[in-house]
Amino acid sequence: MQTDTITPVSVNDVAATNTKKFKWSVFFHYAILIILSFIVIAPIYVMLVTSLKNQVDILSRTPVWIFVPTLDNYTYIMESQNFGRILWNSIVAGVGSTIVTLIAGGLAAFAIARMKFPGRGLMAQSTLIIRMVPPAVLAIPIFALWLGWGIEDGRIGLVLFYTALNLPFTIWLLIGFVRQIPVELEEAAIVDGASPFQVFFQIIFPLMRSGFAVAAIFTFRIAWNEFIIALILTSRLTRTLPVAITLFLTDQGVEWGRAMAMGTLIVFPPLLITFFAARQIIAGLTAGAVKG
């Protein structure tokens, strides 16, 4: 009669197996990070490099890897394409809608989180549903509505639309921050005779600065980069930076160098803001995600 023998497994063998699994896990994690980083960085790199080339190098049949960088494309944009007015239009649309969205969204988040009224729970849960509607679907209704109000060709129309577009996300984000603030602070202020608006602006607002910073960055970025509605609601005098890129689509072809230069000027402001505020964004999102 034969008996099966069990080979003892040493601690070193188990440790070696775990080490191999750990190395492969780390390898795959870094591989995924490298691939994702390449997907994000490669278009920006190509856009920046192309903006520094002349039209001859860009249209060359063979790739031109070594070239003399030139700022002619940027000079042309700033001198001959009314860049100052276009930049001002984008600033008004982005900053204006951000300010209005933060004020309205903060008040709405405070009301939903603190005040009791019929449908409060449903309103809190359905704020993001409205944001899921694609802006392109709203293009024709918005244009017809703005046309009736006489604001279809101005900055006010863009500010109102971007406010409506970003308000649901802002409300949803700020509700979590309001719930982190102790109710006792508000009750003490009310006992001292403060009105709801005074409670919000003097107590809630200062304690939610990180939340407002996160909401401001997201709101500004969306308004700054939006194209479809801006293309419909603006004219030659009120067009924004994303719409201005279409100026380089001519009958003779695409002016790639100037188009890439304009794209670089559009991308870098929100990119720099996000880069320097990355730590605050992560801290703000983490704080707002905790329910009180």
mmCIF file of C-alpha atoms in Angstrom, residues 139-140 142-143 151-154 158 226-235 239-240 243:
data_model
loop_
_atom_site.group_PDB
_atom_site.id
_atom_site.type_symbol
_atom_site.label_atom_id
_atom_site.label_comp_id
_atom_site.label_asym_id
_atom_site.label_seq_id
_atom_site.Cartn_x
_atom_site.Cartn_y
_atom_site.Cartn_z
ATOM 1 C CA ALA A 139 -28.697 73.785 -28.558
ATOM 2 C CA ILE A 140 -31.871 74.464 -30.571
ATOM 3 C CA ILE A 142 -31.677 77.339 -25.935
ATOM 4 C CA PHE A 143 -31.211 79.326 -29.141
ATOM 5 C CA ILE A 151 -29.763 87.693 -25.852
ATOM 6 C CA GLU A 152 -28.896 85.147 -28.550
ATOM 7 C CA ASP A 153 -25.850 87.121 -29.702
ATOM 8 C CA GLY A 154 -24.085 88.258 -26.571
ATOM 9 C CA LEU A 158 -23.342 82.354 -22.652
ATOM 10 C CA GLU A 226 -17.167 74.622 -24.377
ATOM 11 C CA PHE A 227 -17.590 74.856 -28.151
ATOM 12 C CA ILE A 228 -21.004 73.815 -29.515
ATOM 13 C CA ILE A 229 -23.252 76.305 -27.705
ATOM 14 C CA ALA A 230 -20.656 79.072 -28.061
ATOM 15 C CA LEU A 231 -20.599 78.444 -31.810
ATOM 16 C CA ILE A 232 -24.388 78.855 -31.974
ATOM 17 C CA LEU A 233 -24.848 81.781 -29.589
ATOM 18 C CA THR A 234 -21.945 84.005 -30.637
ATOM 19 C CA SER A 235 -21.128 86.197 -33.614
ATOM 20 C CA ARG A 239 -16.985 84.566 -30.277
ATOM 21 C CA THR A 240 -14.846 82.805 -27.683
ATOM 22 C CA VAL A 243 -14.894 79.085 -31.643
#
